[in-house]
Coordinates of C-alpha atoms in Angstrom, one line a residue:
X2 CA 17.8 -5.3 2.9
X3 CA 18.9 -8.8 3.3
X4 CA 16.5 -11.6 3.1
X5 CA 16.2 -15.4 3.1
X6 CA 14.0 -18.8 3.7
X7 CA 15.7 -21.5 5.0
X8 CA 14.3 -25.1 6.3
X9 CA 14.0 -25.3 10.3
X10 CA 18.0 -26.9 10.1
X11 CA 18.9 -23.6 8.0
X12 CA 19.0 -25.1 4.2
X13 CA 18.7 -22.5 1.9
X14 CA 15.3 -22.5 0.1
X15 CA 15.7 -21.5 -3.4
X16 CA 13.6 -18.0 -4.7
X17 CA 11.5 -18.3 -7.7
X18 CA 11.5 -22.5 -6.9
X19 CA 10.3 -22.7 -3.4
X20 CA 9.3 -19.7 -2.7
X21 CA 8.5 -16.0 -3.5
X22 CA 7.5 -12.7 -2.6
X23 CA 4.1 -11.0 -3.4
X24 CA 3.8 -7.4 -2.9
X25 CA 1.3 -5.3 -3.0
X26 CA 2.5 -1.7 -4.1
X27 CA 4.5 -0.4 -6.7
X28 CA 7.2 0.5 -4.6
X29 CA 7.5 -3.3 -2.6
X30 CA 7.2 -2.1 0.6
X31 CA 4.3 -4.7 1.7
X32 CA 4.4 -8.5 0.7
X33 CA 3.9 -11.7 2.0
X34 CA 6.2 -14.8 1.7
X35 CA 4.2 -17.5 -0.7
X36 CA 5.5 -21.0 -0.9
X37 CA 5.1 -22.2 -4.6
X38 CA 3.8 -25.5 -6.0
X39 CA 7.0 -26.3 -7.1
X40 CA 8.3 -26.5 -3.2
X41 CA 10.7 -29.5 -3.1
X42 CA 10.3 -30.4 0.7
X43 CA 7.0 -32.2 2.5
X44 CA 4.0 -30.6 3.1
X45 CA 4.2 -29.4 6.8
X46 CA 7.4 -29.1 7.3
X47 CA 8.8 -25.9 8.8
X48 CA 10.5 -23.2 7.8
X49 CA 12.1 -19.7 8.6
X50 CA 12.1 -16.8 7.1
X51 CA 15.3 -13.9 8.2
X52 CA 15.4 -10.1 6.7
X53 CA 16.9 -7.5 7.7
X54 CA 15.3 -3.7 5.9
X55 CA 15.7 -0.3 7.1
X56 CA 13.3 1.6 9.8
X57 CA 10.5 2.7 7.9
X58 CA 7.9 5.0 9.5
X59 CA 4.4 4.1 8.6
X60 CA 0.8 5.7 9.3
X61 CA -1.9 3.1 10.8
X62 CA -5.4 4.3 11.0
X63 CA -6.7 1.6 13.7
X64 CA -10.7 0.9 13.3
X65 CA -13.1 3.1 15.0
X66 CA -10.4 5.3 17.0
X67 CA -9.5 7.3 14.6
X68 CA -11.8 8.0 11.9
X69 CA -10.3 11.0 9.9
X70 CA -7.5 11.4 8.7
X71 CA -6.1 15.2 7.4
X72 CA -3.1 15.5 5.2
X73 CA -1.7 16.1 1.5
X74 CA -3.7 14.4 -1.1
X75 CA -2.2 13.7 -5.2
X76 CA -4.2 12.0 -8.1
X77 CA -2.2 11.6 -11.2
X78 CA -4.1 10.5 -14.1
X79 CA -3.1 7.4 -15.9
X80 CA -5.7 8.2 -19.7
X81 CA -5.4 5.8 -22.6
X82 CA -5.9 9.0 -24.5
X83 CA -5.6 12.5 -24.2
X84 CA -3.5 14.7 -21.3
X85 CA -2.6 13.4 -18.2
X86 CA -3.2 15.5 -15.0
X87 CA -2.2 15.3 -11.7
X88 CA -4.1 16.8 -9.1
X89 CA -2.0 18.3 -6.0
X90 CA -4.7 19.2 -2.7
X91 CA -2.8 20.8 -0.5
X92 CA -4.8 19.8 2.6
X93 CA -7.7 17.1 2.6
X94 CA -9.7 15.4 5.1
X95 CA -11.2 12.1 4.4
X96 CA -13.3 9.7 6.7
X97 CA -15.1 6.3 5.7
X98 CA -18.7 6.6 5.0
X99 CA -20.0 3.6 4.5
X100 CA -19.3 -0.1 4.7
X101 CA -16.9 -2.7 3.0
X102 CA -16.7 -6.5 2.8
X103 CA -13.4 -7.6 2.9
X104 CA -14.9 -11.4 2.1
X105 CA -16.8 -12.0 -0.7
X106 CA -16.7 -12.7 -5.1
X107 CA -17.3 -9.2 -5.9
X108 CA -14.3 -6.6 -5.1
X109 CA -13.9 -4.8 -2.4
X110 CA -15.0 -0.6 -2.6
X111 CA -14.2 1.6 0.9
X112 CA -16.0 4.6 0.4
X113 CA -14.8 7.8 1.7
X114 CA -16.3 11.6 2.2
X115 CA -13.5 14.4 2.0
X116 CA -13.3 18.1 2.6
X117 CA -11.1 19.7 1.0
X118 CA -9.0 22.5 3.3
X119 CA -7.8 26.0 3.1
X120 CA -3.7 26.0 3.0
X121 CA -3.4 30.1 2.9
X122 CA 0.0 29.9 5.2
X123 CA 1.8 27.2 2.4
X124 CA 0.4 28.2 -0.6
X125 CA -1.0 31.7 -0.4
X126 CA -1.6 31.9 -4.0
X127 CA -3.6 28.8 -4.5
X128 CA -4.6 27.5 -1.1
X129 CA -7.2 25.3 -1.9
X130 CA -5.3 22.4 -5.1
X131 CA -3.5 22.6 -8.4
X132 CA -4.2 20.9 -11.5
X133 CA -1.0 20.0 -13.6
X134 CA -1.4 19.3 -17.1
X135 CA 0.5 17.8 -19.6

């Protein structure tokens, strides 16, 4: 995927000097462009940002239309000691159950509640989870 900031008369902005890219997740699929303080052009001015990256298909839960979701659930364990595990659930169902505050000093918790489902058709032998060990 290509991608570039330029000025508003398309001069190349310089990565790492004027700007760069935050993301999010591990795998860099969300980010935002952040202009550094180490920008060498005037506060205000205007600039453009081009990229180019691959369709992508994402799932949006939008507030208060849908408030489950059901699908394929994985914890993997990240211990400072002792085996890590990685829990597969074949089927889950989670909905919010409480509030969060997206504003504030203290971080921000979204609790959910979660049922976990009955995949006999899949996984006949184990239709509920697995628990890898290693």
């Amino acid at each position: 995927a290509g991608f570039s900031v330029t000025t508003s008369a398309d001069a190349p902005l310089a990565v790492g000097v004027d700007w760069a890219i935050d993301t999010i997740l591990k795998d860099d699929k969300i980010g935002r462009v952040r202009i550094l303080d180490t920008y060498t052009g005037d506060e205000g001015d205007a600039i453009k940002v081009s990229y180019t990256a691959p369709e992508t298909t994402y799932t949006m839960i939008k507030a208060l239309s849908e408030t489950t979701t059901e699908g394929f659930m994985r914890f993997v364990s990240d211990n400072p000691v002792g085996t890590q595990q990685e829990l597969q659930i074949w089927r889950a169902s989670l909905t919010p159950s409480g509030d969060t505050a997206m504003i504030g000093d203290d971080w921000s918790t979204l609790a959910f509640s979660g049922e976990i489902l009955k995949d006999e058709t899949d996984h006949p032998d184990s239709p509920y989870f697995n628990i890898i060990m290693g």
